[in-house]
Coordinates of C-alpha atoms in Angstrom, one line a residue:
X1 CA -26.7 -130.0 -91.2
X2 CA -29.4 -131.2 -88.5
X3 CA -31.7 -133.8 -89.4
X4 CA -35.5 -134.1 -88.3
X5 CA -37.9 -136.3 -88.0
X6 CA -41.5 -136.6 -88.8
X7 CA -44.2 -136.6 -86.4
X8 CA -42.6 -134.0 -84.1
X9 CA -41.8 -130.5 -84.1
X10 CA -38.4 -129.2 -83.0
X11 CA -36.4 -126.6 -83.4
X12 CA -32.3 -125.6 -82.3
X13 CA -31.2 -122.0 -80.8
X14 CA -27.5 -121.6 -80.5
X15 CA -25.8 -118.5 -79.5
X16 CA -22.2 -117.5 -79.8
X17 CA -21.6 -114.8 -77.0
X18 CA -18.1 -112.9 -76.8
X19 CA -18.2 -110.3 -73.1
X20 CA -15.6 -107.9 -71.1
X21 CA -15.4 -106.7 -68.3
X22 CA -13.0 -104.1 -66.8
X23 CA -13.4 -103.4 -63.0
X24 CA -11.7 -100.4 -61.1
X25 CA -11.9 -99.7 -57.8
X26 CA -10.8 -96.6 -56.6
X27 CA -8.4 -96.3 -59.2
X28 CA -6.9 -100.2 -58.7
X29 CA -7.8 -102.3 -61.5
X30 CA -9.7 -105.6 -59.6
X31 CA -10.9 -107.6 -63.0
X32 CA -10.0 -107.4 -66.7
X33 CA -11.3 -110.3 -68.8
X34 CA -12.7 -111.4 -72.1
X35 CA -14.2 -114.9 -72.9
X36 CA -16.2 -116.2 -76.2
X37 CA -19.2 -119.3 -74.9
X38 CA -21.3 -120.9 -77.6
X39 CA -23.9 -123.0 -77.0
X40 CA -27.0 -125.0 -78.0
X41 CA -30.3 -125.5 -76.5
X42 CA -32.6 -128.1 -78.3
X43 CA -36.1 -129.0 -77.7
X44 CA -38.7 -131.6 -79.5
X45 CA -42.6 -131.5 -79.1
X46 CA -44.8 -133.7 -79.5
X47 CA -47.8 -132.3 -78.8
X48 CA -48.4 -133.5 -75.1
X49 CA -44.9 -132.6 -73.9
X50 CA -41.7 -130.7 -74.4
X51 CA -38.5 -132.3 -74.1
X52 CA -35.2 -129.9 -74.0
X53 CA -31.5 -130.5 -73.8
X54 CA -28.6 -128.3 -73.6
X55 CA -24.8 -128.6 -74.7
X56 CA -21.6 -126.9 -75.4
X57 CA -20.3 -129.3 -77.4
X58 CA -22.3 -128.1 -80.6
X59 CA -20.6 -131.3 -82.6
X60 CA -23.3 -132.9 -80.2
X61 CA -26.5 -131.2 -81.5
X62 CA -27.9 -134.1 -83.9
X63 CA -26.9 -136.7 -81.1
X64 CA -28.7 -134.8 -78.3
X65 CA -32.1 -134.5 -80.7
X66 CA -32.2 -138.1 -81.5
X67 CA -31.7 -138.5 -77.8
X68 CA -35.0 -136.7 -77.0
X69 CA -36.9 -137.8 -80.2
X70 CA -36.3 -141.6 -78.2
X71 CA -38.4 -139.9 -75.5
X72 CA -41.0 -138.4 -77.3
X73 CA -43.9 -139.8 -79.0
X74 CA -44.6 -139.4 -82.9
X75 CA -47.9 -137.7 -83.6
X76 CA -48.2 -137.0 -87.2
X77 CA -50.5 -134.3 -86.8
X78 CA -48.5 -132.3 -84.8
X79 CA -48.2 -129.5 -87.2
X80 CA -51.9 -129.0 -86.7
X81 CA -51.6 -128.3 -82.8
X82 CA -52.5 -125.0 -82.0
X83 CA -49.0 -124.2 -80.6
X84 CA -47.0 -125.7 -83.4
X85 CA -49.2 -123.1 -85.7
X86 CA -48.1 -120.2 -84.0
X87 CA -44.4 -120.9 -85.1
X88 CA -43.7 -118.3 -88.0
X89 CA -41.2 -119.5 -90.5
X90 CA -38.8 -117.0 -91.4
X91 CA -35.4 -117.4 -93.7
X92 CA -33.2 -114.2 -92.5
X93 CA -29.6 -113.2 -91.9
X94 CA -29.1 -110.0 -90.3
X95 CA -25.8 -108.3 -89.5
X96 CA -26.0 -105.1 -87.7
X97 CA -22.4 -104.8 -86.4
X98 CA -19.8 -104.8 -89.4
X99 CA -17.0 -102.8 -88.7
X100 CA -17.9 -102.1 -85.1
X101 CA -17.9 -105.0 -83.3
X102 CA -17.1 -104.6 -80.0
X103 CA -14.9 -107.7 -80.0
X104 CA -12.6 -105.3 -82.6
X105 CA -12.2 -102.5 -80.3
X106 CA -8.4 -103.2 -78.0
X107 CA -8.9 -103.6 -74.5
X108 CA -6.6 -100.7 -74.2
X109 CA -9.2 -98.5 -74.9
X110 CA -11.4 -100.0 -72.9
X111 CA -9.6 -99.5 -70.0
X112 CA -8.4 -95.8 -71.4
X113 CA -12.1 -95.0 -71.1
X114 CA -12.5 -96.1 -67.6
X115 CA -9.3 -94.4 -66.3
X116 CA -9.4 -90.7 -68.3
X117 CA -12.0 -90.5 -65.7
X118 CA -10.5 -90.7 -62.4
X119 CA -9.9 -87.5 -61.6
X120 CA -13.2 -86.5 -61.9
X121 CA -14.4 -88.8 -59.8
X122 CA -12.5 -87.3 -56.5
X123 CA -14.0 -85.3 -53.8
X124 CA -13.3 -84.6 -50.3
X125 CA -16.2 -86.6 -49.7
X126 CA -15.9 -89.6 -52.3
X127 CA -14.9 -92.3 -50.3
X128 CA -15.4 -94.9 -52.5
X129 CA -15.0 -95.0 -56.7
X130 CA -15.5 -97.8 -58.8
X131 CA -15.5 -97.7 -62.4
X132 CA -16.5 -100.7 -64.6
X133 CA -16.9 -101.4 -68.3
X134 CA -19.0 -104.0 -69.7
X135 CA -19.6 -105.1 -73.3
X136 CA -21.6 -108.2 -75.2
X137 CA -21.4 -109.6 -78.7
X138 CA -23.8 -112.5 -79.5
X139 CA -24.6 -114.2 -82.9
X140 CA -28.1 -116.3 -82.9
X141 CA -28.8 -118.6 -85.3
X142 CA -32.5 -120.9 -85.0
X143 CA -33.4 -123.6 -87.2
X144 CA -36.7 -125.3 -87.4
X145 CA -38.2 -128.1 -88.4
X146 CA -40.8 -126.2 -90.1
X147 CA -38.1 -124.7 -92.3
X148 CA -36.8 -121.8 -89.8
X149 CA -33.8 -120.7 -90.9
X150 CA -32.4 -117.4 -88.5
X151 CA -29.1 -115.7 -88.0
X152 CA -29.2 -112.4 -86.2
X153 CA -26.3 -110.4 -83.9
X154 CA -26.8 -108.1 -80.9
X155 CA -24.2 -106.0 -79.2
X156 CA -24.5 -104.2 -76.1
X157 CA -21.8 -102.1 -74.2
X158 CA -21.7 -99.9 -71.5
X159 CA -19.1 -97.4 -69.0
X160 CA -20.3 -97.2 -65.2
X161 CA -18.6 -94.4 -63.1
X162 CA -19.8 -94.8 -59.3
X163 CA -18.9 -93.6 -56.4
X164 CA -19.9 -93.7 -52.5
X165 CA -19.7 -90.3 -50.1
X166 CA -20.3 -90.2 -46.6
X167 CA -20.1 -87.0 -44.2
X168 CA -20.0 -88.3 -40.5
X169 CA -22.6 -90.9 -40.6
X170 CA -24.6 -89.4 -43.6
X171 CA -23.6 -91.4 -46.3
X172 CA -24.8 -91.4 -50.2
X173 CA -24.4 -93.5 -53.4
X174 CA -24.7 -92.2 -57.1
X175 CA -23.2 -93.3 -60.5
X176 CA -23.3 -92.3 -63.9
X177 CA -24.0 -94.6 -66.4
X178 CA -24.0 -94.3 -70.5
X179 CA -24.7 -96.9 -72.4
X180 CA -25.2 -97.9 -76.5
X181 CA -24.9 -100.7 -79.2
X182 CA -21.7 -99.0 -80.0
X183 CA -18.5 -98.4 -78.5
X184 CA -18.5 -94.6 -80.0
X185 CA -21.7 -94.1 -78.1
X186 CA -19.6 -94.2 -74.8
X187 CA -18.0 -91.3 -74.7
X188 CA -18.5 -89.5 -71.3
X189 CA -16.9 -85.9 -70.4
X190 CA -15.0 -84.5 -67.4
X191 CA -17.8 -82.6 -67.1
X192 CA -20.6 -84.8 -66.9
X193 CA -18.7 -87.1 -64.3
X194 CA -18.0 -83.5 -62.1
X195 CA -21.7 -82.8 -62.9
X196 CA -22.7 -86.1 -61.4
X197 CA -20.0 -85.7 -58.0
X198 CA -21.3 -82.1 -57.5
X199 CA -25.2 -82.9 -57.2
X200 CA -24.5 -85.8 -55.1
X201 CA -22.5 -83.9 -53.0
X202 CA -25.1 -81.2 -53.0
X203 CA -27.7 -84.3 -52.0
X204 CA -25.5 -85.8 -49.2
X205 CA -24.7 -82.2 -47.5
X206 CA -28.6 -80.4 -47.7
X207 CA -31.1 -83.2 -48.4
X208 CA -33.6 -83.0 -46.0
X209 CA -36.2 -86.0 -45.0
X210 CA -39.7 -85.9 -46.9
X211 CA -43.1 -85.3 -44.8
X212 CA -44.9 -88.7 -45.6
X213 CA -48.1 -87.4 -47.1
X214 CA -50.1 -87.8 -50.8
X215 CA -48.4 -85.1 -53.2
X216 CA -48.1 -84.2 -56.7
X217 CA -45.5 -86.5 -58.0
X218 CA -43.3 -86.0 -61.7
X219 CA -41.2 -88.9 -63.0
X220 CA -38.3 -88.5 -65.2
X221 CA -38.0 -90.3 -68.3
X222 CA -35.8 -93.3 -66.3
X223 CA -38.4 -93.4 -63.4
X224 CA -41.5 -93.2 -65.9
X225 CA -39.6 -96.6 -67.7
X226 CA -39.3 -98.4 -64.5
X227 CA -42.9 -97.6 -63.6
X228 CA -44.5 -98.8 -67.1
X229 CA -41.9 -101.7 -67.0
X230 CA -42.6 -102.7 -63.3
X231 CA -46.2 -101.8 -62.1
X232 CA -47.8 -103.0 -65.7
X233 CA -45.2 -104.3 -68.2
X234 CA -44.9 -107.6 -66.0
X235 CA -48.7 -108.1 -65.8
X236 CA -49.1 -108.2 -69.5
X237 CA -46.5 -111.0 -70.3
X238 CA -49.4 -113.2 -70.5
X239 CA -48.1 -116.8 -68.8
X240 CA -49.5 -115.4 -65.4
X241 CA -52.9 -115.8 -67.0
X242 CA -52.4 -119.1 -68.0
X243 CA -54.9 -121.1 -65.6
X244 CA -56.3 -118.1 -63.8
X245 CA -59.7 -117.1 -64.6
X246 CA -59.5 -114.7 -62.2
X247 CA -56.3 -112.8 -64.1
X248 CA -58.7 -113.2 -66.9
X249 CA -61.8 -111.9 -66.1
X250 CA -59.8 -108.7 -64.8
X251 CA -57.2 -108.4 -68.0
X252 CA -59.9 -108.7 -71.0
X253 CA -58.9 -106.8 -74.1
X254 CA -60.9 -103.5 -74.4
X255 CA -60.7 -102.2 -70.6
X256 CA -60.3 -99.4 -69.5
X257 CA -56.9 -99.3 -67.6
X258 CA -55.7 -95.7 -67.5
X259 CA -56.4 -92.5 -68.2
X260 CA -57.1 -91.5 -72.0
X261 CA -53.6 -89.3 -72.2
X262 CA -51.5 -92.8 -71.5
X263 CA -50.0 -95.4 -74.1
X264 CA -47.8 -97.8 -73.2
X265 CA -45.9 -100.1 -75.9
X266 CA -43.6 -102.7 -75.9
X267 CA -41.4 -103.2 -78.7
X268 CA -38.0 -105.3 -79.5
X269 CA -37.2 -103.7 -83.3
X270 CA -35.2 -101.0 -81.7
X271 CA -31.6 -100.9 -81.4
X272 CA -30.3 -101.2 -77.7
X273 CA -30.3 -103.5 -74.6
X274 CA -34.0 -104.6 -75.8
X275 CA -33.0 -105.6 -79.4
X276 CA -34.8 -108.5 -80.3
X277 CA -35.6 -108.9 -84.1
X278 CA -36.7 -112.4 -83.8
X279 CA -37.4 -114.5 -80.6
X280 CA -36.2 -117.5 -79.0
X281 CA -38.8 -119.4 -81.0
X282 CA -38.3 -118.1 -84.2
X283 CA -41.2 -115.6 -83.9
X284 CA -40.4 -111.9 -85.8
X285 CA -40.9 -108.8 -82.9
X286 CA -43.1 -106.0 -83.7
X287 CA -44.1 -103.3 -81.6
X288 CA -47.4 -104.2 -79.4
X289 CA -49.1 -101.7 -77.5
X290 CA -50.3 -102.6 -74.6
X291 CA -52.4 -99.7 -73.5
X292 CA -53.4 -96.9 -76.5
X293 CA -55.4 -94.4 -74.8
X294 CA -56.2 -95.8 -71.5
X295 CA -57.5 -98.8 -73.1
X296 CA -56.2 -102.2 -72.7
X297 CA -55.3 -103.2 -76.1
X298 CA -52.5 -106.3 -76.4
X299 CA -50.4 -108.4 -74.1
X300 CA -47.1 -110.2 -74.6
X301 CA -47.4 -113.7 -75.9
X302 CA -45.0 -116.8 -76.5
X303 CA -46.4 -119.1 -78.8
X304 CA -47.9 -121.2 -76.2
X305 CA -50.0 -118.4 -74.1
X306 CA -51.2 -117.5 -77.6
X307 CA -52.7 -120.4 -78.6
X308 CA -53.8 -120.6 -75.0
X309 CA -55.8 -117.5 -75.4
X310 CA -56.5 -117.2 -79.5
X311 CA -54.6 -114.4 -79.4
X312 CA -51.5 -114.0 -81.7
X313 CA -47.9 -114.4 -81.0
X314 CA -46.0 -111.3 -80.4
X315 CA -42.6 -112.6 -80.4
X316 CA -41.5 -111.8 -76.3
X317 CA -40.6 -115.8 -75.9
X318 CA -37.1 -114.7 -74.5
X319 CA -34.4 -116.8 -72.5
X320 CA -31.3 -115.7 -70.8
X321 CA -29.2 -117.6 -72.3
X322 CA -29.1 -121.5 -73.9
X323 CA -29.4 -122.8 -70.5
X324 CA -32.8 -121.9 -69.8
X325 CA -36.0 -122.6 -71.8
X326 CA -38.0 -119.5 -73.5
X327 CA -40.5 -117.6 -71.5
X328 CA -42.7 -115.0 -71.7
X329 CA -40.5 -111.3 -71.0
X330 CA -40.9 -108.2 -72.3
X331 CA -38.0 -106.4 -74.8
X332 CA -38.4 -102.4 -74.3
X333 CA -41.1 -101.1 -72.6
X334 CA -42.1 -96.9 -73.1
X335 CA -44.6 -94.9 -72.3
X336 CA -45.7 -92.3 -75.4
X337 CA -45.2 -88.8 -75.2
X338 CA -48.1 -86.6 -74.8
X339 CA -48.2 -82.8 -75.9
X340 CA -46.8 -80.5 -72.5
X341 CA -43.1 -79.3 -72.7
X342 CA -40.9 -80.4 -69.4
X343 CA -41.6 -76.8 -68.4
X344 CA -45.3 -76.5 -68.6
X345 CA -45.8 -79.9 -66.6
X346 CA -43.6 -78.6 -63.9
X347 CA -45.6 -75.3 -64.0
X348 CA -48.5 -76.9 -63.1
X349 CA -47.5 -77.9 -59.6
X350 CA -47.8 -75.9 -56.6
X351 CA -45.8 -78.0 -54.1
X352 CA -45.3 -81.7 -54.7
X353 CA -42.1 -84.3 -55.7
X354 CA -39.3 -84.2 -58.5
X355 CA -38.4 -88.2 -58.6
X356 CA -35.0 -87.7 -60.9
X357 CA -33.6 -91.1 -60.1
X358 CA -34.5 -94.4 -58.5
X359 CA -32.7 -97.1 -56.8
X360 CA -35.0 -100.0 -57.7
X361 CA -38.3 -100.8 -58.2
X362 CA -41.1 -103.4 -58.0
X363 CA -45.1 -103.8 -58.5
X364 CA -47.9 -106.0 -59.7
X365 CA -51.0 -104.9 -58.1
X366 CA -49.4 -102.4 -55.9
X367 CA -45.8 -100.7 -57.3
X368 CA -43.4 -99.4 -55.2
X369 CA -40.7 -97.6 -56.4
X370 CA -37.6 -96.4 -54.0
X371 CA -36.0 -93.2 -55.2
X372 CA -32.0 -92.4 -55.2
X373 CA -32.5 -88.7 -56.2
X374 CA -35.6 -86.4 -55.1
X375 CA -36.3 -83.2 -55.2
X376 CA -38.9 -80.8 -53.9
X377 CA -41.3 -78.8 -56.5
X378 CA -42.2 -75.0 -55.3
X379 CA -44.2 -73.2 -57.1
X380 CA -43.6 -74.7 -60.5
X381 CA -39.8 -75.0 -59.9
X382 CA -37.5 -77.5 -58.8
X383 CA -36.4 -76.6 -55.6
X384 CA -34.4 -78.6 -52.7
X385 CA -33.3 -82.3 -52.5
X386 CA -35.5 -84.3 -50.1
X387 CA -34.7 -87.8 -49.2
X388 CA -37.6 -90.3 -50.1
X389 CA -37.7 -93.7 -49.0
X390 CA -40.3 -95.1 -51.1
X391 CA -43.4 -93.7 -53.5
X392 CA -45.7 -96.1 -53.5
X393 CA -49.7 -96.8 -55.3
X394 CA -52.5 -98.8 -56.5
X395 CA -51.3 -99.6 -60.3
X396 CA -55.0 -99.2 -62.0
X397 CA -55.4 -96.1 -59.4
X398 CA -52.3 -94.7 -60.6
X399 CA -52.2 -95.2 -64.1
X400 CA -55.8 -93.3 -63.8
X401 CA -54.1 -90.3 -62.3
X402 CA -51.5 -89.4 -64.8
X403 CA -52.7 -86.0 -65.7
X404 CA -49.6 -85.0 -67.8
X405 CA -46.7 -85.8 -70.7
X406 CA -44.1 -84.3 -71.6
X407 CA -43.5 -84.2 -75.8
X408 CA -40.1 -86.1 -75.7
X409 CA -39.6 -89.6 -74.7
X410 CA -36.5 -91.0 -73.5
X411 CA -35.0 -94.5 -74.3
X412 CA -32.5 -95.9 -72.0
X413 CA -30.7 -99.0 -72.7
X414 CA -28.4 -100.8 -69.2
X415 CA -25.4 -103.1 -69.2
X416 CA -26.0 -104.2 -65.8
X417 CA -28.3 -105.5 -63.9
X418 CA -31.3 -106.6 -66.2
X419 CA -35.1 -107.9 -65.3
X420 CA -35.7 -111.6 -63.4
X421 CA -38.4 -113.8 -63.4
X422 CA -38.5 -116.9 -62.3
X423 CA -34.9 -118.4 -62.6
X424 CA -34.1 -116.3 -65.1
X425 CA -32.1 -113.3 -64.1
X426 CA -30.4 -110.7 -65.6
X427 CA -32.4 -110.6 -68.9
X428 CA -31.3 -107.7 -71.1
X429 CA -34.5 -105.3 -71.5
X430 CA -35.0 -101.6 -72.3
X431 CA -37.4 -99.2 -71.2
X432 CA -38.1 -95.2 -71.5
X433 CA -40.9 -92.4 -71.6
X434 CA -41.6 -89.2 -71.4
X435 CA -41.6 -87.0 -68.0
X436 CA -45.1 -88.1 -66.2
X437 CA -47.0 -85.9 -64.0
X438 CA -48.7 -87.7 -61.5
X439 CA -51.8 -85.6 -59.6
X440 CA -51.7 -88.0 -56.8
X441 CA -49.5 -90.5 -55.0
X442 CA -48.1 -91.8 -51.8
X443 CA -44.7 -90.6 -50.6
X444 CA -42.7 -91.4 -47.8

């Protein structure tokens, strides 16, 4: 049992995480590998400074507070500080995974999964195939001294199927991916991997290079996620206002921001690689909207940038791991769906962009976003694959120009790769949307 003292506030996060990881390349098995790592990250406040420590050696924990308690000065006040407020107090054990726990399924089928798919990976112009699983198990628990009392699990796992074509020196990379929180989710068809091999195929043999101009631009669901999650999910975790009247002046509450059609949310209740019940201070998730009809109506908040601003907490204080001290990220960031079918926003274009698929992206003021698949739109249909190096765009410009939204949203969860800021990279986050028509925007 962990002991505290009076006249500081501090609180303990320690996380037990079991992973695999299966790695094939083309068809030779390069990496098999389970491991279990628990640890324990500890921090005291007093209310001028923070003091943290981190261990494995959990037998450690009470040692390791004392330790920074000696360095910290007692304030007996210090649950009336503005920050220490914003702690929520919450008694809760949550267990989402009985009976499917990845760390229950034989690595057998792990691999099974990876290698029924081989054969559909070939083509004469596949020269490269890699096929990898990953899975993660974690158990949280976070004690407080204001009488926190947490114990959550998350589970995450994931099949990648990839594969690299070249014809002369035309070359192309694609993968499939398909992800969930359980290992039943996973299942991935013949078909679907031929599906995959036959359009990028089709891509590398008859794509032809774009005419840089300003077009008529629709995302798919994945690209709509990256946009929300890149060109404005980033500048509303709100520790880059933190000292910047500037950021301030520009980000009040009640702007206008987009056009009335768009709503943007960000929300950690929902199961995936953005599950986060509670956060890494002890703070419950909700879902926050941070644009509800064009207008600017929340940012994401640890329990410092709230008290920083009088706002409220949101519960987005996330950290990688027990290494790293909480900062402000987001969980899963969607756009809402509007009222067109898929059909009727495509019908609407006369000649413009398909983006299907992306590569990477990247924004704050300016987003650019480079595309993997792209296609050209003809009269209201998709027509041939172009190659497209980037799509680029003011954000507030943009955001202003969505002039359609398709009625389903998409929710896409990743086992790899994962969002960075500052030292912290790859943070497990989610994002998704609808299909978004664009009237207007830079391609190249």
């Amino acid at each position: 049992m962990i002991r505290f003292r009076q006249g500081f506030y501090a609180d303990v996060r320690i996380e037990e995480r079991f992973s695999t990881s299966v790695r094939y390349m083309n068809g030779a098995l390069e990496e098999s590998k389970s491991s279990t790592v628990k640890k324990a990250f500890i921090r005291v406040f007093d209310g001028t400074m923070w003091y943290y420590a981190s261990t494995y050696k959990l037998d450690d924990i009470q040692s390791e507070l004392e330790a920074l308690y000696k360095n910290a000065t007692p304030n007996l006040k210090i649950y009336e500080h503005p920050i220490v407020k914003n702690f929520q107090v919450h008694t809760k054990k949550l267990s989402n995974f009985e009976g499917e726990c990845v760390k229950d399924v034989p690595m057998s089928e792990k691999h099974k999964l990876l290698t029924d798919r081989f054969e559909a990976l070939k083509s004469e112009y596949v020269k490269m195939t890699v096929a990898k699983y990953v899975d993660r198990y974690s158990v949280y628990e976070f004690i407080s001294s204001k009488g926190a009392d947490i114990k959550y699990d998350f589970q995450l796992c994931g099949a990648i199927y990839g594969i690299a074509l070249g014809n002369g020196e035309n070359t192309f990379d694609n993968s499939l991916q398909r992800s969930g929180y359980k290992f039943s989710q996973l299942g991935v068809t013949d078909e679907e991997v031929k599906g995959m091999v036959d359009e990028s195929v089709n891509y590398l043999l008859n794509a032809k290079p774009v005419e840089a101009g300003v077009y008529p631009v629709i995302l798919a669901p994945i690209v709509a996620g990256v946009f929300a999650h890149e060109s404005f999910g980033h500048k509303s975790e709100a520790d880059f206002m933190i000292g910047d009247e500037t950021m301030r002046r520009e980000w009040v509450l009640g702007k206008k921001v987009g056009t009335d059609i768009l709503s943007i949310y960000d929300s950690g209740l929902d199961f995936g690689s953005g599950y986060v019940p509670y956060d890494d201070e002890g703070n419950k998730a909700g879902k926050v909207y941070l644009i509800k009809d064009g207008v600017l109506t929340g940012r994401l908040h640890s329990a410092t940038t709230a008290a920083d601003l009088c706002e409220e907490a949101t519960g987005n204080a996330r950290a990688i791991s027990c290494d790293f001290e909480p900062i402000v990220r987001m969980t899963t960031t969607v756009i809402d769906g509007g009222d067109k079918t898929k059909e009727e926003l495509f019908a609407g274009i006369k000649h413009g962009y398909f983006i299907k698929d992306l590569k990477h992206g990247s924004g704050m003021s300016t987003f650019t976003i480079a595309p993997s698949l792209a296609y050209e739109i003809v009269d209201g249909k998709i027509g041939d694959p172009v190659k497209i190096a980037v799509i680029t765009g003011n954000v507030f410009e943009t955001l202003n120009l969505i002039d359609g939204l398709s009625d389903k949203v998409e929710i896409f969860s990743f086992v790899s790769g994962g969002c960075g800021k500052m030292e912290q990279y790859p943070l497990n986050v989610g994002f998704g949307g609808p299909y978004v028509s664009i009237s207007r925007m830079n391609v190249s």
